[in-house]
Structure formats: C-alpha cells, structure tokens
N, CA, C and O of each residue as an XYZ file, in Angstrom:
472
protein
N      87.914    114.043    143.652
C      88.442    114.068    142.442
C      88.336    112.262    142.395
O      88.475    111.724    141.296
N      88.146    111.598    143.347
C      88.173    109.937    143.157
C      86.623    109.740    142.686
O      86.319    108.905    141.835
N      85.875    110.413    143.189
C      84.551    109.997    142.611
C      84.341    110.542    141.024
O      83.611    110.067    140.154
N      85.019    111.419    140.975
C      85.028    111.693    139.305
C      85.680    110.609    138.240
O      85.360    110.310    137.089
N      86.829    110.108    139.196
C      87.695    109.061    138.335
C      86.877    108.000    138.098
O      86.880    107.478    136.983
N      86.070    107.537    139.107
C      85.079    106.222    138.737
C      84.157    106.703    138.005
O      83.867    106.128    136.956
N      83.619    107.651    138.331
C      82.134    107.787    137.093
C      82.781    107.807    136.003
O      82.329    107.004    135.186
N      83.912    108.568    135.551
C      84.384    108.667    134.067
C      84.902    107.374    133.794
O      84.416    106.839    132.798
N      85.791    106.708    134.441
C      86.415    105.033    134.280
C      84.936    104.372    133.811
O      84.898    104.026    132.631
N      83.778    104.172    134.566
C      82.654    103.509    134.287
C      81.912    104.155    133.083
O      80.917    103.497    132.778
N      82.091    105.140    132.395
C      81.459    105.957    131.506
C      82.184    105.436    129.954
O      81.540    105.177    128.937
N      83.917    105.361    130.133
C      84.697    104.774    129.331
C      84.198    103.044    128.900
O      83.913    102.539    127.814
N      84.261    102.453    130.355
C      83.792    100.722    129.737
C      82.629    100.836    128.834
O      82.638    100.239    127.758
N      81.392    101.735    129.289
C      80.577    101.321    128.676
C      80.453    101.865    127.180
O      79.679    101.322    126.391
N      81.053    102.695    126.905
C      81.674    103.027    125.611
C      81.873    101.715    124.658
O      81.232    101.277    123.703
N      83.206    101.228    125.438
C      84.170    100.445    124.852
C      82.929     98.974    124.899
O      83.083     98.109    124.036
N      81.854     98.821    125.858
C      81.063     97.361    125.496
C      80.312     97.650    124.315
O      79.948     96.750    123.558
N      80.028     99.014    124.092
C      79.001     99.191    122.826
C      79.461     99.028    121.536
O      78.991     98.317    120.648
N      80.799    100.036    121.506
C      81.556     99.363    120.357
C      82.151     98.122    120.189
O      82.403     97.854    119.014
N      82.435     97.326    120.974
C      82.326     96.027    121.004
C      81.403     95.088    120.250
O      81.556     94.262    119.350
N      80.349     95.556    120.995
C      79.046     95.066    120.640
C      78.697     95.488    118.941
O      78.088     94.680    118.240
N      79.015     96.417    118.559
C      78.623     97.110    117.301
C      79.438     96.549    116.465
O      79.015     95.702    115.678
N      80.920     96.973    116.493
C      82.064     96.560    115.781
C      83.132     95.491    116.174
O      84.172     95.351    115.531
N      82.831     94.796    117.198
C      83.748     93.789    117.421
C      83.465     92.629    116.579
O      82.309     92.490    116.179
N      84.248     91.884    116.294
C      84.648     90.397    116.022
C      83.628     89.155    116.457
O      83.890     88.681    117.562
N      82.676     88.649    115.859
C      81.595     88.013    116.177
C      82.312     86.718    117.333
O      81.769     86.466    118.409
N      82.956     86.363    117.091
C      83.634     85.281    118.510
C      84.740     85.842    119.398
O      85.182     85.082    120.260
N      85.039     86.569    119.341
C      85.846     87.226    120.451
C      85.536     88.678    120.966
O      85.874     89.189    122.033
N      84.780     89.230    119.896
C      84.511     90.923    120.579
C      85.830     91.683    120.358
O      85.805     92.787    120.902
N      86.666     91.478    119.886
C      87.704     92.203    119.431
C      87.597     93.455    119.086
O      86.784     93.477    118.162
N      87.999     94.612    119.335
C      88.204     95.549    118.109
C      89.367     95.466    117.265
O      90.530     95.296    117.631
N      88.844     95.630    115.878
C      90.354     95.840    115.190
C      91.198     96.909    115.230
O      90.664     97.862    115.798
N      92.036     97.074    114.945
C      93.039     98.219    114.947
C      93.280     98.492    113.611
O      93.733     97.818    112.686
N      92.785     99.885    113.736
C      93.250    100.687    112.278
C      94.514    101.554    111.858
O      95.118    102.372    112.552
N      94.753    101.181    110.592
C      96.126    101.678    110.692
C      96.123    103.071    110.382
O      95.044    103.363    109.866
N      96.777    103.908    110.470
C      96.570    105.172    110.342
C      97.067    105.761    108.960
O      98.196    105.413    108.614
N      96.604    106.318    108.414
C      96.496    107.073    106.710
C      98.045    107.832    106.805
O      98.927    107.687    105.959
N      98.121    108.456    107.724
C      99.473    109.171    107.523
C     100.658    108.236    106.855
O     101.593    108.913    106.428
N     100.787    106.946    106.700
C     101.874    106.417    106.841
C     102.060    106.204    104.982
O     103.169    105.937    104.519
N     101.113    106.329    104.283
C     101.388    106.910    102.813
C     101.830    108.031    102.743
O     102.911    107.977    102.157
N     101.511    109.296    103.100
C     102.279    110.403    102.867
C     103.358    110.627    103.326
O     104.043    111.541    102.866
N     103.814    109.792    104.425
C     105.275    109.618    105.201
C     106.029    109.053    103.702
O     106.932    109.648    103.114
N     105.411    107.785    103.289
C     106.541    107.116    102.554
C     106.340    107.573    101.465
O     106.758    106.721    100.681
N     105.800    108.730    100.701
C     105.744    109.875     99.805
C     107.008    110.451     99.998
O     108.016    110.088     99.391
N     106.969    111.313    100.809
C     108.066    112.271    101.214
C     109.011    111.638    101.604
O     110.041    112.291    101.771
N     109.056    110.188    101.897
C     110.954    109.722    102.173
C     111.540    109.355    100.997
O     112.731    109.172    100.744
N     110.217    109.236    100.055
C     110.937    109.061     98.218
C     111.483    110.233     97.962
O     112.660    110.303     97.608
N     110.657    111.389     98.114
C     111.099    112.087     97.701
C     112.341    113.148     98.341
O     112.869    114.099     97.765
N     112.559    112.708     99.520
C     113.881    113.067    100.508
C     114.987    112.376     99.530
O     115.940    113.000     99.064
N     114.779    111.283     99.338
C     115.657    110.383     98.757
C     116.211    110.931     97.398
O     117.410    111.153     97.226
N     115.321    111.117     96.518
C     115.265    111.967     95.391
C     116.017    113.053     95.868
O     117.185    112.811     95.564
N     115.943    114.160     96.480
C     116.423    115.384     96.953
C     117.880    114.829     97.093
O     118.794    115.268     96.394
N     118.043    113.909     97.966
C     119.483    113.652     98.503
C     120.430    113.189     97.353
O     121.651    113.335     97.401
N     119.803    112.656     96.389
C     120.565    111.932     95.163
C     120.877    113.125     94.251
O     121.980    113.193     93.708
N     120.205    113.802     94.117
C     120.771    115.413     93.456
C     121.690    115.900     94.035
O     122.668    116.382     93.464
N     121.482    115.839     95.604
C     122.754    117.015     96.257
C     123.735    116.227     96.070
O     124.561    116.831     95.386
N     124.244    114.734     96.425
C     125.636    114.326     96.428
C     125.847    114.186     94.898
O     127.031    114.008     94.613
N     124.836    114.227     93.641
C     125.973    114.659     92.296
C     126.213    116.230     92.676
O     127.352    116.605     92.953
N     125.255    117.020     92.682
C     125.795    118.506     92.678
C     127.265    118.453     93.545
O     128.328    118.990     93.236
N     126.980    117.701     94.619
C     128.459    117.917     95.416
C     129.378    117.294     94.721
O     130.421    117.944     94.792
N     129.529    116.117     93.926
C     130.541    115.511     93.279
C     131.007    116.267     92.039
O     132.117    116.123     91.527
N     130.055    117.080     91.611
C     130.435    118.083     90.289
C     129.950    117.193     89.348
O     130.184    117.595     88.209
N     129.221    115.885     89.400
C     128.930    115.716     88.041
C     127.722    116.152     87.491
O     127.510    115.645     86.389
N     126.839    116.940     87.893
C     126.029    117.646     87.012
C     126.015    119.063     87.852
O     126.404    119.318     88.991
N     125.398    119.901     86.811
C     125.350    121.514     87.315
C     124.048    121.844     87.737
O     123.282    120.894     87.577
N     123.389    123.093     88.337
C     122.193    123.419     88.604
C     121.302    123.918     87.383
O     120.092    124.132     87.307
N     122.318    124.026     86.468
C     121.172    124.315     84.532
C     120.939    122.812     84.446
O     119.787    122.462     84.192
N     121.741    122.002     84.597
C     121.284    120.126     84.009
C     119.983    120.401     84.865
O     118.908    120.513     84.276
N     120.050    120.507     86.170
C     119.018    120.126     87.264
C     117.660    120.482     86.602
O     116.758    119.721     86.250
N     117.755    122.004     86.514
C     116.635    123.020     86.120
C     116.102    122.331     84.553
O     114.896    122.156     84.377
N     117.019    122.002     83.561
C     116.441    121.683     82.723
C     115.840    120.575     82.649
O     114.937    120.430     81.826
N     116.201    119.618     83.452
C     115.151    118.273     84.170
C     114.254    118.255     84.237
O     113.467    117.434     83.767
N     114.040    119.288     84.933
C     112.955    119.534     85.583
C     111.773    120.358     84.668
O     110.565    120.229     84.864
N     112.215    120.991     83.916
C     111.276    121.576     83.106
C     111.008    120.690     81.834
O     109.965    120.781     81.186
N     111.974    119.877     81.547
C     111.366    118.686     80.436
C     110.494    118.050     81.350
O     109.370    117.910     80.868
N     110.623    117.595     82.554
C     109.712    116.790     82.991
C     108.252    117.782     83.393
O     107.177    117.207     83.561
N     108.292    118.322     83.437
C     106.883    119.181     83.397
C     106.112    119.389     81.903
O     104.980    119.075     81.536
N     107.027    119.937     81.332
C     106.578    119.884     79.632
C     106.321    118.448     79.380
O     105.526    118.360     78.445
N     106.688    117.227     79.858
C     106.304    115.601     79.457
C     104.884    115.867     80.234
O     103.897    115.915     79.500
N     104.700    116.025     81.485
C     103.274    116.231     81.915
C     102.766    116.726     81.011
O     102.429    116.061     80.031
N     102.571    118.072     81.103
C     101.804    119.057     80.351
C     101.081    117.966     79.218
O      99.936    117.514     79.240
N     102.205    117.713     78.203
C     101.998    116.404     76.954
C     100.901    115.756     77.441
O      99.744    116.007     77.103
N     101.276    114.842     78.311
C     100.776    113.768     78.537
C      99.068    113.798     79.167
O      98.207    112.967     78.876
N      98.880    115.072     80.149
C      97.811    115.723     80.551
C      96.995    116.172     79.457
O      95.805    115.861     79.519
N      97.491    117.012     78.213
C      96.719    117.790     77.456
C      96.268    116.522     76.341
O      95.328    116.921     75.654
N      96.672    115.164     75.997
C      96.471    114.105     75.317
C      95.481    113.245     75.868
O      94.683    112.582     75.205
N      95.571    113.284     77.187
C      94.182    112.590     78.070
C      92.985    113.117     77.730
O      92.082    112.337     77.427
N      92.733    114.649     77.713
C      91.733    114.815     77.861
C      91.197    115.444     76.086
O      91.939    115.941     75.239
N      89.890    115.221     76.000
C      89.246    115.289     74.445
C      88.314    116.790     74.466
O      87.283    116.881     75.130
N      88.767    117.729     73.774
C      88.094    118.974     73.859
C      87.111    119.190     72.477
O      87.507    118.958     71.335
N      85.990    119.594     72.762
C      85.356    119.789     71.392
C      84.278    121.223     71.611
O      83.734    121.658     72.626
N      84.264    121.686     70.214
C      83.442    122.817     70.204
C      83.975    123.917     70.884
O      85.163    124.115     70.630
N      83.291    124.927     71.913
C      83.130    126.239     72.454
C      84.651    125.583     73.433
O      85.680    126.259     73.461
N      84.583    124.583     73.971
C      85.749    124.340     74.950
C      87.206    124.094     74.203
O      88.228    123.969     74.877
N      87.220    124.040     72.890
C      88.291    123.637     72.050
C      88.847    124.714     71.768
O      90.068    124.709     71.616
N      87.908    126.241     71.582
C      88.182    127.311     71.044
C      88.647    128.334     72.251
O      89.380    129.309     72.091
N      88.075    127.909     73.468
C      88.371    128.582     74.527
C      89.787    128.051     74.835
O      90.666    128.847     75.164
N      90.083    126.447     74.718
C      91.062    126.165     75.011
C      92.746    127.034     74.275
O      93.809    127.255     74.856
N      92.412    127.270     73.120
C      93.054    127.646     72.186
C      93.159    128.840     72.361
O      94.231    129.343     72.025
N      92.189    129.650     72.895
C      92.093    131.103     73.319
C      93.704    131.154     74.365
O      94.801    131.686     74.198
N      93.148    130.378     75.347
C      93.821    130.285     76.629
C      95.435    130.305     76.412
O      96.314    131.080     76.789
N      95.435    128.966     75.546
C      96.838    128.557     75.305
C      97.875    129.688     74.390
O      99.040    130.024     74.608
N      96.738    130.176     73.090
C      97.981    130.638     72.353
C      98.247    132.392     72.868
O      99.007    133.267     72.452
N      97.295    132.354     73.874
C      97.373    134.125     74.509
C      96.232    134.927     72.997
O      96.500    136.123     72.878
N      95.448    134.577     72.266
C      94.863    135.697     71.525
C      94.425    137.294     72.217
O      93.937    137.262     73.347
N      94.528    138.098     71.819
C      94.173    139.094     72.462
C      92.754    139.034     72.395
O      92.318    139.584     73.406
N      91.520    138.480     71.428
C      90.141    138.593     71.505
C      89.605    137.292     71.475
O      90.069    136.377     70.795
N      88.447    137.201     72.351
C      88.071    135.561     72.458
C      87.382    135.465     71.534
O      86.728    136.406     71.085
N      87.391    134.081     70.974
C      86.655    133.695     70.164
C      85.540    133.233     69.889
O      84.996    132.505     70.718
N      85.025    133.470     68.897
C      83.246    133.498     68.654
C      82.990    132.210     69.052
O      83.911    131.397     68.966
N      81.659    131.776     69.574
C      81.252    130.499     69.764
C      81.301    129.827     68.280
O      81.374    130.715     67.431
N      81.283    128.447     67.691
C      80.924    127.798     67.184
C      79.820    127.767     66.257
O      78.831    127.752     66.990
N      79.553    127.755     65.434
C      77.898    127.463     64.972
C      78.116    125.988     64.673
O      79.089    125.432     64.162
N      76.774    125.412     65.195
C      76.440    124.422     65.584
C      76.083    123.667     63.795
O      75.314    124.112     62.942
N      76.896    122.537     63.735
C      76.366    121.956     62.063
C      74.989    121.357     62.021
O      74.615    120.455     62.771
N      74.316    121.887     61.154
C      73.113    121.017     60.844
C      72.830    120.500     59.948
O      73.229    121.113     58.957
N      72.008    119.112     59.591
C      71.860    118.388     58.916
C      71.162    118.604     57.041
O      70.054    119.128     57.152
N      71.333    118.478     56.267
C      71.121    118.868     55.052
C      69.684    118.131     54.726
O      69.151    118.277     53.626
C-alpha cells in the first residue's frame, strides 16, 4: 500500500506541475482559485426565502389575507405576460397562429396570402 501511495503522490505532483506551467501566473506559477458558480443560485434562493418570510410575518400579524397574496401573484403574472408579449413582434402566419392559440378558436386560421406589388 505504501508503494501505491508514493506512486499516486508522484502522479499528482506531475499533474500539478503541468497545470502550473499551462495556466499559472507567469511570475509565480501559482494557480488562480476559481469561485464556485453555486453562490449566485444561493443568493437568489436566500432572496426568495426573505420574501417568503415577509409574507409569512404579514399573514401572522393579520395585515393581509391569503386572498390578497393570491391576487398579488396573479397580478404579477399578468404584468409579466403583458411585458413579454410587448417585446415580441409577430407578423404574418406567426401572428395568426398566436391569435389562434390565445383566443382558443375552434378552427386553425388559414395562412395569409402574401401581398404582391401592382
């Protein structure tokens, strides 16, 4: 087992030397420590936890009812839908298909005829 430990230690040292030669700083040869990506997701999760905590406190104090919370959520979703729909520009067949989906028509619209110059 000791022989195995010595061999793996040597392999790790070789790999580390290669990494330092490739990616290390020119003067010192030190490798930069990369920050983990999960911190951003944790920050967003903690923000949502605090929002949920504020809602919970307001409910306990009796300042708002569950119906108010549900209405606020519905209003936010409606605002997002309107905001997203304004940013997209539809034309021609995509517009007719979108209207068909939104209005729930029973028949699919026929594709529009292209305009021809006279």
